[in-house]
PDB file of C-alpha atoms in Angstrom:
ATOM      1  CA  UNK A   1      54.362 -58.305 -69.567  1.00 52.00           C
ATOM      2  CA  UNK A   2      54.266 -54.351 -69.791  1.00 54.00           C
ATOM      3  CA  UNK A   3      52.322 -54.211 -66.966  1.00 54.00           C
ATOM      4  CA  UNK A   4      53.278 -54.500 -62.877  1.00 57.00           C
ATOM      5  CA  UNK A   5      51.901 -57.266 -60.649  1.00 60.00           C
ATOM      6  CA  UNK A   6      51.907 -57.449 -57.234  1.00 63.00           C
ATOM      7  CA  UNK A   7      53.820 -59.315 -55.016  1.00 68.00           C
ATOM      8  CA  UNK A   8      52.385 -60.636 -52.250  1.00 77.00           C
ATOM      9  CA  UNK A   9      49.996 -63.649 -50.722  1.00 86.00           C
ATOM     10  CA  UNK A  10      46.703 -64.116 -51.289  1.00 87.00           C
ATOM     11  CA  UNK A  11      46.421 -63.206 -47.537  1.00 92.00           C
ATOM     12  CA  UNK A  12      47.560 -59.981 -48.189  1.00 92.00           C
ATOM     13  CA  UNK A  13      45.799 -59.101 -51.180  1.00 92.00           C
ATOM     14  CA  UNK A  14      42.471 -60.084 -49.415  1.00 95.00           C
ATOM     15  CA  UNK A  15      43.274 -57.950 -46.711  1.00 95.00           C
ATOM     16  CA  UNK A  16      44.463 -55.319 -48.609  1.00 94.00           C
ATOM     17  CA  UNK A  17      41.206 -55.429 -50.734  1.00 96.00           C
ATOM     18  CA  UNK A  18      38.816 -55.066 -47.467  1.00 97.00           C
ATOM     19  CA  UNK A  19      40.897 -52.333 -46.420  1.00 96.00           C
ATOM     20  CA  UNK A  20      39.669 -50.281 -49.699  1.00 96.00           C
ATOM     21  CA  UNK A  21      36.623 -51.729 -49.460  1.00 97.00           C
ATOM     22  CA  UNK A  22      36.360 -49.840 -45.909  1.00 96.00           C
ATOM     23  CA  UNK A  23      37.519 -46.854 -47.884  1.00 94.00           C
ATOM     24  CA  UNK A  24      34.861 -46.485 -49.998  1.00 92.00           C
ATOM     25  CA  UNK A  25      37.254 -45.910 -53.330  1.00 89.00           C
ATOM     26  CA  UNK A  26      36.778 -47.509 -56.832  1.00 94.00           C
ATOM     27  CA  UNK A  27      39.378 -50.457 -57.539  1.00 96.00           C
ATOM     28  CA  UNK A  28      40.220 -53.182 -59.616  1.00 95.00           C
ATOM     29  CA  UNK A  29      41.811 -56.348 -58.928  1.00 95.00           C
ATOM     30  CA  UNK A  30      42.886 -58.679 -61.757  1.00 91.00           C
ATOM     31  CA  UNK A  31      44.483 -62.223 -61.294  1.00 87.00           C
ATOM     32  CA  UNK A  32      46.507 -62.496 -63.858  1.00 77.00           C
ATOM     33  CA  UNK A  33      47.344 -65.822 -66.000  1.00 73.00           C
ATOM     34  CA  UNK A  34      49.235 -66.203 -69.219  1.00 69.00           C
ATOM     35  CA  UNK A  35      46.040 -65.593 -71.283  1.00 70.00           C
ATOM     36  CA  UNK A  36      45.337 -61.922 -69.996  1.00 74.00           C
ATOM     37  CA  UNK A  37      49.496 -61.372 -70.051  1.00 73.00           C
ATOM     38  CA  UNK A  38      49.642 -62.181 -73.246  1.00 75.00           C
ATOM     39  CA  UNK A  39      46.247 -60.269 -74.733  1.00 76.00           C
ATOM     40  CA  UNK A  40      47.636 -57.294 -73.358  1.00 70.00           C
ATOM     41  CA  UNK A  41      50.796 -57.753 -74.949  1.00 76.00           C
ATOM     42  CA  UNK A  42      49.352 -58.420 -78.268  1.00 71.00           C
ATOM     43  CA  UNK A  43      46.448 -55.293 -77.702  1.00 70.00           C
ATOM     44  CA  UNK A  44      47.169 -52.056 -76.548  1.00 86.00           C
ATOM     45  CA  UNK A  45      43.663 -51.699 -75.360  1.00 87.00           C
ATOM     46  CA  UNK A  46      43.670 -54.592 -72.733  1.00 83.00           C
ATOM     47  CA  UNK A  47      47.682 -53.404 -71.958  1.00 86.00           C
ATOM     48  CA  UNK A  48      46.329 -49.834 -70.613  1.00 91.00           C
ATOM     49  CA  UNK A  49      43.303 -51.882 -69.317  1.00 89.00           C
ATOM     50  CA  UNK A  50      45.950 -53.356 -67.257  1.00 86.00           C
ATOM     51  CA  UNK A  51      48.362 -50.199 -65.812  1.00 89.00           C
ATOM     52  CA  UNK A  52      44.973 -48.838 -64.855  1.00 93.00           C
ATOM     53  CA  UNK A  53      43.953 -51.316 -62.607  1.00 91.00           C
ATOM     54  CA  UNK A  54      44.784 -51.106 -58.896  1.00 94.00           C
ATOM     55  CA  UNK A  55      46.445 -54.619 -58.183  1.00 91.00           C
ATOM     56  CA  UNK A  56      47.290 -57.840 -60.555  1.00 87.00           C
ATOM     57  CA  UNK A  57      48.420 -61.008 -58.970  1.00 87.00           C
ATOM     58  CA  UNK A  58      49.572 -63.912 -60.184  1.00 82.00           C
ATOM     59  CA  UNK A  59      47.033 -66.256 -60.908  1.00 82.00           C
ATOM     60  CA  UNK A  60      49.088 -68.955 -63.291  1.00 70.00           C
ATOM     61  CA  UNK A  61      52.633 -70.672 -62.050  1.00 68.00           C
ATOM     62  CA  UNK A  62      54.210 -69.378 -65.323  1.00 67.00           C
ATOM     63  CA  UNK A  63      52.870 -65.630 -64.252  1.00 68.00           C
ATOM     64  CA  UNK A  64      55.119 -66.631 -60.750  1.00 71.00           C
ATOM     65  CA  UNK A  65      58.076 -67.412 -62.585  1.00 69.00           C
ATOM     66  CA  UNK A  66      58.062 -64.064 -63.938  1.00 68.00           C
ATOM     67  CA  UNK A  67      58.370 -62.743 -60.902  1.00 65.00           C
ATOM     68  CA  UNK A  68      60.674 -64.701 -59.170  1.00 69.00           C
ATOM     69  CA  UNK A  69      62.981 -63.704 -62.262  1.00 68.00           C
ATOM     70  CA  UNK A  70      62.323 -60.215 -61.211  1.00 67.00           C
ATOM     71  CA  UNK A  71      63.586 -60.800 -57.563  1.00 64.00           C
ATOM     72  CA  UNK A  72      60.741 -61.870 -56.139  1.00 62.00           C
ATOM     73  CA  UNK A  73      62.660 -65.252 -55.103  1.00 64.00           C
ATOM     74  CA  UNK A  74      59.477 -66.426 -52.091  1.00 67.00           C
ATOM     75  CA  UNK A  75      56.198 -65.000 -54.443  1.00 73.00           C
ATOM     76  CA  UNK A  76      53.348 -67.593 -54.636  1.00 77.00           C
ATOM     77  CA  UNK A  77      50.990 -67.996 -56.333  1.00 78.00           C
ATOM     78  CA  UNK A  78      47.607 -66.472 -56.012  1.00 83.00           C
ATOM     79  CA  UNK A  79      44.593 -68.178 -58.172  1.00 85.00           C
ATOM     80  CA  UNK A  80      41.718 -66.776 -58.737  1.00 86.00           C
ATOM     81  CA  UNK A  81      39.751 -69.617 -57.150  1.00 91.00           C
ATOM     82  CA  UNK A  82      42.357 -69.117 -54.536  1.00 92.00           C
ATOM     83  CA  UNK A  83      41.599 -65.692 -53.619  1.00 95.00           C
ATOM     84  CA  UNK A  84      37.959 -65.906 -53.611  1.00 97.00           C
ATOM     85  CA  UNK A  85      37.721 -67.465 -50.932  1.00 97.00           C
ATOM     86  CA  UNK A  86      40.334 -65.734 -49.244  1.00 97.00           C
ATOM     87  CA  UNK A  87      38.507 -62.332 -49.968  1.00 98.00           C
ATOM     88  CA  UNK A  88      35.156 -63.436 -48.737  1.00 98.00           C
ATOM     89  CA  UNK A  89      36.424 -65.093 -45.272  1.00 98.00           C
ATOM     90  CA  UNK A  90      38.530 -61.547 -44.670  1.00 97.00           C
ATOM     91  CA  UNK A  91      34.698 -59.735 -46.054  1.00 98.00           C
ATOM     92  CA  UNK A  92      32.976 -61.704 -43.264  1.00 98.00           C
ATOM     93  CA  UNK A  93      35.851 -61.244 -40.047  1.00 97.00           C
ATOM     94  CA  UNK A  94      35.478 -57.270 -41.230  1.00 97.00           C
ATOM     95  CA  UNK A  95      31.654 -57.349 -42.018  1.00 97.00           C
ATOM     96  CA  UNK A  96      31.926 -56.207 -45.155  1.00 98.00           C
ATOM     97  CA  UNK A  97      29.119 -56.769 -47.807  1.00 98.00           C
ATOM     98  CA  UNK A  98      29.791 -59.082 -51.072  1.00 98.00           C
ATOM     99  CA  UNK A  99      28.215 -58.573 -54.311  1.00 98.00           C
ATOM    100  CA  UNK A 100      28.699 -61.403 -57.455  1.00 98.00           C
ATOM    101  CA  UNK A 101      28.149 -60.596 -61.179  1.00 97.00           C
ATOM    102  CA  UNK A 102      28.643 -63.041 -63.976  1.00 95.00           C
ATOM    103  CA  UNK A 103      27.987 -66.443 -64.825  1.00 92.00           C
ATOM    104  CA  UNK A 104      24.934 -68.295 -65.353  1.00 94.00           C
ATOM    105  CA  UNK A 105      21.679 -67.637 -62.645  1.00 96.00           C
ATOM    106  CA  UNK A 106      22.256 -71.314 -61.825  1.00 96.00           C
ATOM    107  CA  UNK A 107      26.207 -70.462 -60.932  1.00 95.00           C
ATOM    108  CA  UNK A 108      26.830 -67.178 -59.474  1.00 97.00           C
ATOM    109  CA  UNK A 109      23.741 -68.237 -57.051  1.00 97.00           C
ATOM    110  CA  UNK A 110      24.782 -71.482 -56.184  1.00 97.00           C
ATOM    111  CA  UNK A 111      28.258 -69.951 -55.705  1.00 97.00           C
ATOM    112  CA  UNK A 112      26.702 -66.660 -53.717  1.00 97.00           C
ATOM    113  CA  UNK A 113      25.060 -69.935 -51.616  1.00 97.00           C
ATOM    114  CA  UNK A 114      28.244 -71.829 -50.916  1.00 97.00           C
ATOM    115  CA  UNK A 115      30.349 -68.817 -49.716  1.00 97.00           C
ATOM    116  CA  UNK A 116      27.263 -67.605 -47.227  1.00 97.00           C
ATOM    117  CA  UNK A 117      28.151 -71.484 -45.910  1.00 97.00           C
ATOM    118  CA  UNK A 118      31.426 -71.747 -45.811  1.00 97.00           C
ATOM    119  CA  UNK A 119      31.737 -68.070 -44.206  1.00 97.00           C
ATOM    120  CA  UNK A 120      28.179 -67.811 -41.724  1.00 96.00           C
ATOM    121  CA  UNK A 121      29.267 -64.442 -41.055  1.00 97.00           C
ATOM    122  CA  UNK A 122      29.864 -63.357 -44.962  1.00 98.00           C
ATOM    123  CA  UNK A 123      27.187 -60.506 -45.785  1.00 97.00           C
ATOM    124  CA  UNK A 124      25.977 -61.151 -49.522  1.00 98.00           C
ATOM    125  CA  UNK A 125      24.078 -58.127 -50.692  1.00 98.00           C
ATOM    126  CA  UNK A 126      24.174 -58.265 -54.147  1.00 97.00           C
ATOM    127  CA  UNK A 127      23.684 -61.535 -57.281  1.00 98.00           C
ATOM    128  CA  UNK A 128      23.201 -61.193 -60.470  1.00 97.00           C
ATOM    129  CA  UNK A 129      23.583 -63.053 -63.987  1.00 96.00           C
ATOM    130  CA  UNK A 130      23.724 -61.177 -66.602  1.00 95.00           C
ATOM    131  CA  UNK A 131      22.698 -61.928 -70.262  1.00 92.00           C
ATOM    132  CA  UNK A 132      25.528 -63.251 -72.523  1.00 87.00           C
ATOM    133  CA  UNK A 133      25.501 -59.944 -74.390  1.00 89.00           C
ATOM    134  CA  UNK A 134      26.490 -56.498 -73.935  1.00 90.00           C
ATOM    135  CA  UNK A 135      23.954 -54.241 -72.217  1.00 93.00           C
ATOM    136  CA  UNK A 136      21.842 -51.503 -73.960  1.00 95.00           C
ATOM    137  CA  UNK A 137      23.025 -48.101 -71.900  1.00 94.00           C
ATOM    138  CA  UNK A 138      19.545 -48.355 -69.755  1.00 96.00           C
ATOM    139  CA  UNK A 139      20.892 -51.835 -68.927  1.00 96.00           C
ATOM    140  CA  UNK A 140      23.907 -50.755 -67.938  1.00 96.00           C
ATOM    141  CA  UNK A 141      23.113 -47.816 -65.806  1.00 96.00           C
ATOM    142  CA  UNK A 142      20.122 -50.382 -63.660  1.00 96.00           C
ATOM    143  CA  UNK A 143      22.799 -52.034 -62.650  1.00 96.00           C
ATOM    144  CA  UNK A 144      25.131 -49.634 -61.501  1.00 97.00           C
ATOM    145  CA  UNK A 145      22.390 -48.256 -59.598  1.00 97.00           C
ATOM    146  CA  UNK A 146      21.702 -50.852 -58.600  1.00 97.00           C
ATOM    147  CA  UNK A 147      25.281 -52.544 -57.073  1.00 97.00           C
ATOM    148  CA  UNK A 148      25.405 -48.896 -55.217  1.00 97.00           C
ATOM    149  CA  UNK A 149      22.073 -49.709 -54.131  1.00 97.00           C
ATOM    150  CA  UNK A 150      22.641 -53.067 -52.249  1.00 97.00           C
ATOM    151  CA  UNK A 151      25.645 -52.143 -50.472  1.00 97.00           C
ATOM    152  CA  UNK A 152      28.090 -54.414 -51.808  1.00 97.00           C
ATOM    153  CA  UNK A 153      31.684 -53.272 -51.073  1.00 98.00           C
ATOM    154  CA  UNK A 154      33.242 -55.621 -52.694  1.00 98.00           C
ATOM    155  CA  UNK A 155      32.460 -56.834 -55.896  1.00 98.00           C
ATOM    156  CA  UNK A 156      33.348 -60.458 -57.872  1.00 98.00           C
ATOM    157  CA  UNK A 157      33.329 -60.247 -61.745  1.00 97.00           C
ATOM    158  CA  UNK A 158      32.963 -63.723 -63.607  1.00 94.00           C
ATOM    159  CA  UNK A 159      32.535 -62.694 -67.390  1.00 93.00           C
ATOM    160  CA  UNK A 160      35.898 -64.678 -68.446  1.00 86.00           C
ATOM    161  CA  UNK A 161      39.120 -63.291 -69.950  1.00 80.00           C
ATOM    162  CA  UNK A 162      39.448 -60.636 -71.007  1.00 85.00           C
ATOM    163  CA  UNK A 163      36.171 -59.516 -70.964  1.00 90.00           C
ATOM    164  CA  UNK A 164      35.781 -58.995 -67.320  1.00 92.00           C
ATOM    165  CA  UNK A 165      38.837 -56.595 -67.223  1.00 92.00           C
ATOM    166  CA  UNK A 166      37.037 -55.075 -70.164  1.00 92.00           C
ATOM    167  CA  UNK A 167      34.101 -54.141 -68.037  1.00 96.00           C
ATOM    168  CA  UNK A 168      36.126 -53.824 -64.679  1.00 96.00           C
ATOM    169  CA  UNK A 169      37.662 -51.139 -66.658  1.00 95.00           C
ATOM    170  CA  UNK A 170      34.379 -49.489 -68.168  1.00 95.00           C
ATOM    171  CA  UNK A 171      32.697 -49.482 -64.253  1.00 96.00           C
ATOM    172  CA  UNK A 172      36.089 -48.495 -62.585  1.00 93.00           C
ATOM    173  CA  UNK A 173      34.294 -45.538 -61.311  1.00 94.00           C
ATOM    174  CA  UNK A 174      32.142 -47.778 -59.042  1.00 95.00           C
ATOM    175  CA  UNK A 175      32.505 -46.887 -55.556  1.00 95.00           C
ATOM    176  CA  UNK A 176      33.276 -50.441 -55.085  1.00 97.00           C
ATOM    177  CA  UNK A 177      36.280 -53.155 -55.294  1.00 98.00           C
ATOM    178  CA  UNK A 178      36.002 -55.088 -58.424  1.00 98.00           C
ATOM    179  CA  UNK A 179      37.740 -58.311 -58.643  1.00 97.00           C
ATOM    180  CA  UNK A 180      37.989 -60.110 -61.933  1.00 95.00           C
ATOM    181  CA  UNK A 181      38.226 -63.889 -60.967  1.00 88.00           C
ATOM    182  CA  UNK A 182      36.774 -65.360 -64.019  1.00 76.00           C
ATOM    183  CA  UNK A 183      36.907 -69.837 -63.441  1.00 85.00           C
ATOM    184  CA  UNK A 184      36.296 -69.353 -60.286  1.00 90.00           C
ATOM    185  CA  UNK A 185      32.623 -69.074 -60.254  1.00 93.00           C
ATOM    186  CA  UNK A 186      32.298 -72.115 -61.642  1.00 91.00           C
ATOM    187  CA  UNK A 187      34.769 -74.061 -59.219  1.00 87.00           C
ATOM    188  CA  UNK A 188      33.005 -72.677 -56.063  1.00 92.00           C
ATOM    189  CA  UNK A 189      30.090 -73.548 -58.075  1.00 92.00           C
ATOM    190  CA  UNK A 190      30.556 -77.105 -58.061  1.00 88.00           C
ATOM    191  CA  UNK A 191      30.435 -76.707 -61.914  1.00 78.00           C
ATOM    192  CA  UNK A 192      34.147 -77.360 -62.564  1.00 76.00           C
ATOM    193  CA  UNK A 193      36.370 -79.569 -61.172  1.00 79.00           C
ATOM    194  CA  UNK A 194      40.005 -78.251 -60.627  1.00 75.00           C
ATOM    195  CA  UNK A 195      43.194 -79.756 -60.583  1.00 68.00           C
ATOM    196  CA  UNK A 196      45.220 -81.799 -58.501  1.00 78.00           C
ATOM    197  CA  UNK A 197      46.989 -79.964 -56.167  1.00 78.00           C
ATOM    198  CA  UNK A 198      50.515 -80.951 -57.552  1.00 77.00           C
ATOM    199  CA  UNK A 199      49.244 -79.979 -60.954  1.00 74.00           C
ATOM    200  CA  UNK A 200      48.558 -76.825 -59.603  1.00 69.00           C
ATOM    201  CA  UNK A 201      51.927 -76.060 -58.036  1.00 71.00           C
ATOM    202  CA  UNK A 202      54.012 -77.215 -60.588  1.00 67.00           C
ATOM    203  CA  UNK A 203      52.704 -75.318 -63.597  1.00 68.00           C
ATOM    204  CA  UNK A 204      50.728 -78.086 -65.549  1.00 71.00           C
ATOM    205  CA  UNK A 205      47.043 -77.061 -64.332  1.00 72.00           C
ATOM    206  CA  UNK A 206      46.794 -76.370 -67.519  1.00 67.00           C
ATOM    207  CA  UNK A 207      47.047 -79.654 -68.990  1.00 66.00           C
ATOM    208  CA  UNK A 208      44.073 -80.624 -66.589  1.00 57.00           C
ATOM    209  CA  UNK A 209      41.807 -77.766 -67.807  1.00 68.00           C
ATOM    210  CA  UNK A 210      42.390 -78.671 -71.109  1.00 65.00           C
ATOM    211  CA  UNK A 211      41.416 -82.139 -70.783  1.00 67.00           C
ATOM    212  CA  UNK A 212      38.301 -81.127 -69.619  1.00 68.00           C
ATOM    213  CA  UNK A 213      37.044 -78.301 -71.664  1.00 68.00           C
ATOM    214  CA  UNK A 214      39.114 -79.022 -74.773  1.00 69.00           C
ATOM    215  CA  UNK A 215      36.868 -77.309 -77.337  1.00 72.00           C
ATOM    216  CA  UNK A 216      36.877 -74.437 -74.769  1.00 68.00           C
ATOM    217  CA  UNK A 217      40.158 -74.199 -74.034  1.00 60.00           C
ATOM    218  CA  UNK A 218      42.840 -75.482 -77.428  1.00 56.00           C
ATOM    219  CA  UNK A 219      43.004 -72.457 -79.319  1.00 63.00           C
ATOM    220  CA  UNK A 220      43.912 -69.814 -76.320  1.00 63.00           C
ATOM    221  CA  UNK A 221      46.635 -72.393 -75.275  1.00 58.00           C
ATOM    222  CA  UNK A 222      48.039 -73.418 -78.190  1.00 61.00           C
ATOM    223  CA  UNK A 223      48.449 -69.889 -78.554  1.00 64.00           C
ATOM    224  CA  UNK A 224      49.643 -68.242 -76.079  1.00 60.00           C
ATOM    225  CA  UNK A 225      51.619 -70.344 -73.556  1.00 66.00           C
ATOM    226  CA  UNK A 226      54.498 -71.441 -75.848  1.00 65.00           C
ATOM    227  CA  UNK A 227      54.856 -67.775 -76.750  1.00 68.00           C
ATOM    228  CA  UNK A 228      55.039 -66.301 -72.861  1.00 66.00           C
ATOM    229  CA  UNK A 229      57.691 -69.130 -72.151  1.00 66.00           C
ATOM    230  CA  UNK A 230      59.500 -68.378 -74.999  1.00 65.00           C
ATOM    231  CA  UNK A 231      59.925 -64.601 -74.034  1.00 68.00           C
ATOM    232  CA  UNK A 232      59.902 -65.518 -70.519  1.00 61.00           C
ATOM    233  CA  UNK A 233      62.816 -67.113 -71.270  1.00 63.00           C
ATOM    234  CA  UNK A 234      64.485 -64.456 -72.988  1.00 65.00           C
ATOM    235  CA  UNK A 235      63.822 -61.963 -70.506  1.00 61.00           C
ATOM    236  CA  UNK A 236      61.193 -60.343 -72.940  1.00 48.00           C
ATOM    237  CA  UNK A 237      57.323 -59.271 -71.457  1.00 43.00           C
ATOM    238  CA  UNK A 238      58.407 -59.622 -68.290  1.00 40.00           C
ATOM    239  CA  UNK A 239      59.934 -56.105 -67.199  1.00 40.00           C
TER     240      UNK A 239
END
């Protein structure tokens, strides 16, 4: 992949993030699937996008198989939609304000909404949607003032891959923890339904996604996956 990824559980990352969060340092925290892996293989740009960040986990089974290969024999996996959840119940134990940007004003608020239920205790100081185009520099600097402004220690990125690393990277001097967690706005959403959990653990979640947002979905698959197995296979991308 020519970049690390961490191995641990999604218990552990969420902790881990709420510790910096406490800190008060800028980070980034990518999950990882086969699409970013292979984008930053193919461009340099998203490949130092990706040694800069903080933390990568593995968000797709294939992304776990890498590891394993690498020693990492017990790694699970840790999906996005996985560790959102995770990262907001650990927020709320620690008191630790949330913040959500991406996705449409109809998502990232009904998703801001469902965490504050799940998690009575989560503290959500900061939602926003913003417009499906890149922001004018007086844009952009209203809403950096603005996430310092609310309080928000920990901040969930929804843009989609790999434009949220993109901006992750852009705002990494935010005095905030950035997570890039892309579908999983619109699972806690209710917008998206996700796989079956078997699907999930044996690799083919995939398959399920595409069936559902084909149009969405073909090209970047078609792609990319048969390429990462192939090197995965031949111990290529994966040091």
């Amino acid at each position: 992949m020519g970049f690390p990824v961490a191995a641990c559980t999604r218990e552990q990352m969420a902790e881990q993030v709420c510790k910096w969060a406490v800190e008060g340092t800028p980070r980034s925290v990518f999950a990882s699937a086969v699409h970013f892996a292979m984008e930053a293989r193919d461009h340099a740009k998203y490949l130092e996008i990706a040694k800069r960040a903080d933390a990568i986990v593995p968000d797709g089974v294939p992304l776990v198989w890498a590891l394993r290969k690498q020693g990492f024999t017990e790694q699970p996996r840790v999906a996005g939609p996985d560790l959102l959840p995770a990262v907001c119940e650990a927020a709320a134990k620690h008191g630790i304000p949330v913040g959500f940007y991406g996705g449409t004003e109809e998502m990232v608020e009904t998703l801001a909404k469902n965490m504050a239920k799940s998690y009575p205790k989560l503290k959500v100081a900061y939602v926003v949607s913003p417009p499906f185009r890149k922001l004018t520099e007086d844009e952009d600097r209203q809403v950096r003032a603005d996430i310092v402004a609310s309080g928000a220690k920990i901040l969930f990125v929804g843009l989609g891959c790999p434009t949220q690393e993109a901006w992750i990277d852009e705002h990494r001097d935010l005095p905030v923890v950035k997570l890039g967690l892309g579908a999983a706005f619109a699972f806690h959403a209710g917008m998206l339904k996700r796989a079956p959990k078997w699907m999930q653990k044996t690799g083919t979640e995939w398959v399920y996604r595409l069936v559902m947002e084909p149009r969405r979905l073909f090209m970047r698959y078609f792609r990319h996956n048969p390429r990462f197995l192939v090197s995965l296979l031949l111990r290529k991308g994966v040091r």
